[in-house]
C-alpha positions as semicolon CSV with decimal commas, in nm:
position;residue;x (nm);y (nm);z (nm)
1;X;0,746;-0,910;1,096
2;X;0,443;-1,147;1,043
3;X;0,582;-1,295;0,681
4;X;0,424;-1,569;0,520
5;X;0,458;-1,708;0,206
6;X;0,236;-1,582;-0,139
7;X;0,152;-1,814;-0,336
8;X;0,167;-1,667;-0,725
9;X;-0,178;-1,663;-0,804
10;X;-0,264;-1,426;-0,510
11;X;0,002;-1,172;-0,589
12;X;-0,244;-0,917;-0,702
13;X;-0,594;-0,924;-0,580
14;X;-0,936;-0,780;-0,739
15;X;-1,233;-0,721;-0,592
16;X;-1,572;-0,573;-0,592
17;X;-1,391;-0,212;-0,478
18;X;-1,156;-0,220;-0,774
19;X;-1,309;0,070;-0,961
20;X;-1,386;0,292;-0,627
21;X;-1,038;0,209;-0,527
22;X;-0,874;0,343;-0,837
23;X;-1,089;0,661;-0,915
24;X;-0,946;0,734;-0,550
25;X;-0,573;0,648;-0,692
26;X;-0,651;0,837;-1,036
27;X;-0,791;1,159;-0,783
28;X;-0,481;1,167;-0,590
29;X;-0,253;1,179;-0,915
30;X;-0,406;1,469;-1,092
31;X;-0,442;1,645;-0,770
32;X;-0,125;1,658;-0,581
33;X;0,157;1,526;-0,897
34;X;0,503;1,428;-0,758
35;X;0,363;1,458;-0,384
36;X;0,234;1,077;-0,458
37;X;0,409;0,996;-0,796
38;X;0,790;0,973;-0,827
39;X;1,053;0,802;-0,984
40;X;1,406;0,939;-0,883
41;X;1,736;0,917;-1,145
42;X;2,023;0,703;-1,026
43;X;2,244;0,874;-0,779
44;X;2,617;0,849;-0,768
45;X;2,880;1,019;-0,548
46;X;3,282;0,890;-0,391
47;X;3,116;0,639;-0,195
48;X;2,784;0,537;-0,263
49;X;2,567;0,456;-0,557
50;X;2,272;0,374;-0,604
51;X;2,009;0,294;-0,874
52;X;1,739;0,459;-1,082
53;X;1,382;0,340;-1,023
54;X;1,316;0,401;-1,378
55;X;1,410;0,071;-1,542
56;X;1,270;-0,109;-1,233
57;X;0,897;0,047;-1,261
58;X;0,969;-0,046;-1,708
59;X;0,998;-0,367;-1,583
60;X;0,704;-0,431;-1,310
61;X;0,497;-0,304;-1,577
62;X;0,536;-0,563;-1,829
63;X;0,549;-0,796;-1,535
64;X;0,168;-0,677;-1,455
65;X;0,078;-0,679;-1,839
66;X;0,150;-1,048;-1,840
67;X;0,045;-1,136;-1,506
68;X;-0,299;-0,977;-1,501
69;X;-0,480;-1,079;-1,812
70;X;-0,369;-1,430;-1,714
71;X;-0,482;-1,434;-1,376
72;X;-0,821;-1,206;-1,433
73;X;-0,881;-1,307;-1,775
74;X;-1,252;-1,151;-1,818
75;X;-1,126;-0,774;-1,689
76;X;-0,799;-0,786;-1,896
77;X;-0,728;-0,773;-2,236
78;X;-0,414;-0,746;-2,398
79;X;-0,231;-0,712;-2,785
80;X;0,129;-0,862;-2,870
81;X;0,386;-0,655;-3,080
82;X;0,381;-0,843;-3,461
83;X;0,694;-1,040;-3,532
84;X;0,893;-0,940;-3,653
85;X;0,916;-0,604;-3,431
86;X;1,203;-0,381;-3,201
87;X;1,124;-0,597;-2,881
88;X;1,140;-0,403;-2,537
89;X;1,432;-0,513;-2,304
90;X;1,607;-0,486;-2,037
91;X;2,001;-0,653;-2,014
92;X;1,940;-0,733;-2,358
93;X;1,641;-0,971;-2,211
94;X;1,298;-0,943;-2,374
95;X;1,054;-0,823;-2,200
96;X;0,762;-1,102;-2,190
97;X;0,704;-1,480;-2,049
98;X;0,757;-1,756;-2,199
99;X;0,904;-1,663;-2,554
100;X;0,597;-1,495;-2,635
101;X;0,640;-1,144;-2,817
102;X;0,600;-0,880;-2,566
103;X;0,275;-0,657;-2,477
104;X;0,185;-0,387;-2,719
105;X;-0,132;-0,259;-2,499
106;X;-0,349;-0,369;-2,196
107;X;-0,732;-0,287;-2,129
108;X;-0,877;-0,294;-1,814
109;X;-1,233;-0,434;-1,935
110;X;-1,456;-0,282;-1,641
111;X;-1,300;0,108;-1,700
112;X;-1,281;0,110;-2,084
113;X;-0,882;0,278;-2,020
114;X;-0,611;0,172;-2,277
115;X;-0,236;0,156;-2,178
116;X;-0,026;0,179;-2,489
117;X;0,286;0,014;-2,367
118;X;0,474;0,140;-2,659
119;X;0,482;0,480;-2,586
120;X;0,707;0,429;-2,298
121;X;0,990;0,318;-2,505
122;X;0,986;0,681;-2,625
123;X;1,033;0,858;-2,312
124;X;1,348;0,965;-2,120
125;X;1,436;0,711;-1,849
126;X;1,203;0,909;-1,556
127;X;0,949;1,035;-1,752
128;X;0,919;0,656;-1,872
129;X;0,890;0,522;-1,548
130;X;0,637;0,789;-1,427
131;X;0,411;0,735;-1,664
132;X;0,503;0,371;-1,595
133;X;0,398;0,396;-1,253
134;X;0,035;0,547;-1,300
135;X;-0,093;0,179;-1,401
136;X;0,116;0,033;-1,078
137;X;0,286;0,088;-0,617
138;X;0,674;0,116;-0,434
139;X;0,958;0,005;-0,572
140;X;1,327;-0,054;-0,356
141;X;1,620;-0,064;-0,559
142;X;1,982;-0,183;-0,349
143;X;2,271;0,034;-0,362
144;X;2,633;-0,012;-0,364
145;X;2,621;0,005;0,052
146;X;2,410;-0,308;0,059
147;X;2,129;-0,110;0,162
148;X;1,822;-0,070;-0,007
149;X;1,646;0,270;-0,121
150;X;1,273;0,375;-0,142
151;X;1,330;0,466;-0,548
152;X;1,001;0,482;-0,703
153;X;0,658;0,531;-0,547
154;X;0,275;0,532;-0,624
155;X;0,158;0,589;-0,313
156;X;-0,215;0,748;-0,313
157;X;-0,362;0,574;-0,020
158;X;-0,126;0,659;0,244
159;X;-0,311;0,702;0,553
160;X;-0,082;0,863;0,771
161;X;0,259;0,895;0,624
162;X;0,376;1,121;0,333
163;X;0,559;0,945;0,018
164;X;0,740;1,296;-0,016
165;X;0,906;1,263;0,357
166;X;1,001;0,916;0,240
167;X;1,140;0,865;-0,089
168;X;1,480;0,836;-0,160
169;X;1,570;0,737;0,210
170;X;1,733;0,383;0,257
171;X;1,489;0,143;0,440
172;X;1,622;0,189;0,776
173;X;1,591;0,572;0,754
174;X;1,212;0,545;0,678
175;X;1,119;0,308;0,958
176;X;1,347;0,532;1,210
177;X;1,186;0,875;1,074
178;X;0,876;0,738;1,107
179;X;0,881;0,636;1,503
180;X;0,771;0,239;1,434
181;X;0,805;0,083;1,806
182;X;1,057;-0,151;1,856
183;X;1,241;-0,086;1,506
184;X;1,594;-0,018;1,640
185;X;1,596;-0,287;1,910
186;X;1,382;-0,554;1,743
187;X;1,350;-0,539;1,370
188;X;1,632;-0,335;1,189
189;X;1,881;-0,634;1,146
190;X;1,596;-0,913;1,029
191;X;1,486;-0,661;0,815
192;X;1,777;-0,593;0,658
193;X;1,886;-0,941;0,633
194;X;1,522;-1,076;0,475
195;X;1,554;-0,789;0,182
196;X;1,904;-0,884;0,123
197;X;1,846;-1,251;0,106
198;X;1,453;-1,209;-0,070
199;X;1,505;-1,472;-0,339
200;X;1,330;-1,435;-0,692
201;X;1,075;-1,738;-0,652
202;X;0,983;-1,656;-0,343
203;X;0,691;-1,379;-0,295
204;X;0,594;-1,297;0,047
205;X;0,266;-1,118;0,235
206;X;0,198;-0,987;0,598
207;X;-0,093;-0,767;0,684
208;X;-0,128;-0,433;0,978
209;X;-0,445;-0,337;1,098
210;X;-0,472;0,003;1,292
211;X;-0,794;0,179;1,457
212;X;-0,881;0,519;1,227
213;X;-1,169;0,755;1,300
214;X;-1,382;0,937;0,984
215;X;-1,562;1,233;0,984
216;X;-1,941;1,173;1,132
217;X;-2,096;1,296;0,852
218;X;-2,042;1,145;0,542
219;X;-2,052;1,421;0,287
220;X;-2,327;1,460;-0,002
221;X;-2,226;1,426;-0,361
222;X;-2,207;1,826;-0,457
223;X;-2,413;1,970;-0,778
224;X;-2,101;2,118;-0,952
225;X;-1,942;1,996;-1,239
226;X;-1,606;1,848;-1,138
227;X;-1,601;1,591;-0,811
228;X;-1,394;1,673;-0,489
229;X;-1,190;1,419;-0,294
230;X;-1,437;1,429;-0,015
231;X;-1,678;1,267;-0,258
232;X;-1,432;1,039;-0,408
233;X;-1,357;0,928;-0,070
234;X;-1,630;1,024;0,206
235;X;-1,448;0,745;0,429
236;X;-1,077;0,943;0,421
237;X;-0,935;0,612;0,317
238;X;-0,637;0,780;0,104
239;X;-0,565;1,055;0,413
240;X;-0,689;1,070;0,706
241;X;-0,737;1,401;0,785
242;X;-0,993;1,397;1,080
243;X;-0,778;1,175;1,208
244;X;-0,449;1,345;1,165
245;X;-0,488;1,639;1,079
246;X;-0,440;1,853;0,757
247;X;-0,159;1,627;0,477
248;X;-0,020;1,959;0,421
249;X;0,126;2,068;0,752
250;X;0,149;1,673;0,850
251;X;0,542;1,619;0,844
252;X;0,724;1,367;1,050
253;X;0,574;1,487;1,368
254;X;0,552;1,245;1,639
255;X;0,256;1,448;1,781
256;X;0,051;1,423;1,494
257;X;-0,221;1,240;1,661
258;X;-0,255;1,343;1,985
259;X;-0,503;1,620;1,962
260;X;-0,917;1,450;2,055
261;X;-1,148;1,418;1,822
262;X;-1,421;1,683;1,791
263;X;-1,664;1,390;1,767
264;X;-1,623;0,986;1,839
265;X;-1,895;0,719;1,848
266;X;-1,902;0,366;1,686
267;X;-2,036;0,481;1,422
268;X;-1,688;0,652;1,316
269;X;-1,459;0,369;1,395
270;X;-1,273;0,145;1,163
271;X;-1,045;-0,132;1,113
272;X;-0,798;-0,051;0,879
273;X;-0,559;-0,285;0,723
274;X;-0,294;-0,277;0,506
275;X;-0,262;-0,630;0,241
276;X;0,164;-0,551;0,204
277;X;0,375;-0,838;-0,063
278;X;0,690;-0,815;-0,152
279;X;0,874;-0,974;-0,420
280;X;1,205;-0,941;-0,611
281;X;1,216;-0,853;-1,013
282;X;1,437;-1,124;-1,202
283;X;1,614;-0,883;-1,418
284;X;1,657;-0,507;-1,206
285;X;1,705;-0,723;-0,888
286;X;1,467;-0,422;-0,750
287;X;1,219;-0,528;-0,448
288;X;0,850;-0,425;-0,521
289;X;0,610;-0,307;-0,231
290;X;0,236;-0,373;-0,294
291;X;0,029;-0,191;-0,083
292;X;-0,370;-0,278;-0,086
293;X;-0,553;-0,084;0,184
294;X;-0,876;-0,157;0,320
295;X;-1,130;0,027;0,522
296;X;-1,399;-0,180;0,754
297;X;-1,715;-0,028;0,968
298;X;-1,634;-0,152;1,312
299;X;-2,007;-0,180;1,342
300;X;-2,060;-0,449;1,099
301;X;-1,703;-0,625;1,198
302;X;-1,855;-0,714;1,556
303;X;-2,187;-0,861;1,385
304;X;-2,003;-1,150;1,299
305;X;-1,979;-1,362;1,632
306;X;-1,669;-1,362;1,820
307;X;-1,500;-1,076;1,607
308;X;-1,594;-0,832;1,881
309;X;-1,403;-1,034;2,188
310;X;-1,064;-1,084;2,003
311;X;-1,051;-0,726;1,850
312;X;-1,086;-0,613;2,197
313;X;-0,844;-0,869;2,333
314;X;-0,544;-0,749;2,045
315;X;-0,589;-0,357;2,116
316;X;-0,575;-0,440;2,438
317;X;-0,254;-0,697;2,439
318;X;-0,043;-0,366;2,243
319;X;0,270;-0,260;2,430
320;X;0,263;0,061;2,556
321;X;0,510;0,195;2,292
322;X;0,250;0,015;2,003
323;X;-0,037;0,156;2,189
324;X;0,113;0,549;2,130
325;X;0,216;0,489;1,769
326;X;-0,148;0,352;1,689
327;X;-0,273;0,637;1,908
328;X;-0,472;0,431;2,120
329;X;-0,540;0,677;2,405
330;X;-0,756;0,883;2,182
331;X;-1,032;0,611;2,108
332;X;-1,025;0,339;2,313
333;X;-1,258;0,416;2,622
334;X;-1,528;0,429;2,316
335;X;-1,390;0,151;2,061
336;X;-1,378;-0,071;2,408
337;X;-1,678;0,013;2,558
338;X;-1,866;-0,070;2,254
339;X;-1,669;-0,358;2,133
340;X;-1,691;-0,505;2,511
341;X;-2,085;-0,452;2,488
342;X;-2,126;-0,661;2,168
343;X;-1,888;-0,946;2,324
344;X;-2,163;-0,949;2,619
345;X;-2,421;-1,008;2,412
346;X;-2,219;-1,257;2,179
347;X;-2,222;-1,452;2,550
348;X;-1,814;-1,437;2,525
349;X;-1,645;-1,336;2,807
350;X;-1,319;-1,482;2,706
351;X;-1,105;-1,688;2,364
352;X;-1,311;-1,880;2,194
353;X;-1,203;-2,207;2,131
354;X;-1,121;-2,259;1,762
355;X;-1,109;-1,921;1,649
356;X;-0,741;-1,790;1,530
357;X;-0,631;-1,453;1,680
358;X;-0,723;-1,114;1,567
359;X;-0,654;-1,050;1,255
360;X;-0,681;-1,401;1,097
């Protein structure tokens, strides 16, 4: 699965695309509601049950309150509830680190937005944790079958999979609806077994990287008064429509990327890559899933010397079952034409010694 260990301070990264990344996030919300944003009740039948996300999402959010402002101190600021006050909780535990009293409100200093964390203690249990979940990503909640469900999801920045085709499924339906290569054979058992066993102190990362192609024309800003998505995001990095095809009518097909493109150069090609963690929440017991997506011009990857050769080399090495799920056979005679042509001129025919494989 490519797991290595997070170290704390890197749980949650900022960086320069922060604000461009969240107007994206904050466009997807008030456009398509409970298509991207959902927390599901606790289910219970003869046999099974299993968990709210609600409680869960309560408690990642005070988790973030307390981690952030530490971490980022200069674009987080933050006000305690006065002692002596009705303290948040959870089990009967309070809601904060360290004894302190817990988080009235949180700024985020580069947007000027306010979260009153007060208000959610007001709420029903999944309005509370949707409103929750507008600040925060996925959360997995166990249930009495051992497995573990997809309960609660922000998920604005998909790419090519639909949170509503997805949520409430146990972990081994979403990987099996979904196609991924090798899942059945390969990965269902580990999988199972690491989010079982996923102790509290113990946070972990991997990263994906996939080829996507954007529309060859990157769209204007328009002169009316409210801004489209296509502005918001020229590059398609929350769906990628040119790429697969309207979000709508997208489904679970397994032929959703097999049409060609009506236009392909280098110009259009990306790297994307997904920065996943995952780490357990001391009092739900519920696994979050942080998803960061990025978006990189394949163009200015293979300036950097060497980059060109070992991208090259990885989409090569795919299996052919990995090769049909990226949908290789629809780009590579460009991506690899190109990406050959700037390993010529890099003088590389070949590894170079020193450099890590693609990705690192």
């Amino acid at each position: 699965m490519g797991i290595r260990t997070l170290p704390w301070t890197e749980w949650v990264e900022l960086d320069g695309s922060f604000s461009s990344y969240q107007r994206i996030r904050s466009f997807r919300v008030h456009q398509c509601g409970k298509t991207v944003l959902q927390v599901l009740p606790a289910r219970e039948d003869d046999s099974l049950k299993i968990t709210g996300g609600a409680e869960a999402v309560k408690e990642l959010l005070y988790e973030l309150a307390e981690y952030l402002p530490r971490r980022y101190p200069s674009s987080f600021r933050i006000s305690r509830l006065p002692a002596p006050a009705s303290l948040p909780t959870i089990g009967g535990i309070p809601l904060s680190w360290y004894g302190d009293m817990p988080i009235k409100t949180i700024e985020v200093v580069d947007t000027g937005r306010r979260y009153d964390l007060g208000v959610l203690e007001s709420m029903d249990c999944v309005e509370m944790g949707e409103e929750a979940f507008r600040i925060i990503n996925g959360l997995i909640g166990q249930g009495t079958d051992g497995k573990y469900y997809f309960q609660a999801g922000l998920i604005c920045v998909p790419g090519s999979w639909r949170m509503r085709d997805k949520i409430g499924m146990p972990l081994d339906e979403i990987h099996l609806s979904g196609y991924v290569p090798q899942f059945k054979d390969k990965l269902q058992l580990s999988m199972n077994r690491f989010f079982q066993r996923l102790p509290l102190d113990k946070p972990v990362i991997r990263n994906n990287y996939s080829i996507q192609v954007v529309p060859p024309n990157v769209p204007k800003p328009g002169s009316g008064t409210e801004e489209t998505l296509l502005e918001i995001d020229p590059e398609e990095l929350s769906w990628c429509e040119y790429h697969n095809g309207s979000e709508d009518d997208f489904g679970n097909r397994r032929d959703h990327g097999s049409r060609d493109f009506p236009y392909i150069s280098p110009s259009t090609l990306r790297l994307r890559s997904e920065r996943q963690t995952l780490r357990r929440l001391p009092r739900t017991g519920a696994i979050v899933f942080g998803i960061r997506t990025y978006q990189f011009k394949v163009e200015e990857l293979a300036r950097e010397r060497g980059v060109a050769a070992r991208l090259a080399s990885a989409v090569r090495s795919w299996p052919e079952d990995v090769a049909i799920h990226k949908g290789r056979g629809r780009y590579q005679d460009v991506l690899l034409k190109y990406l050959d042509g700037c390993a010529k001129q890099d003088g590389i025919a070949g590894p170079v010694e020193g450099m890590l494989p693609f990705p690192y």
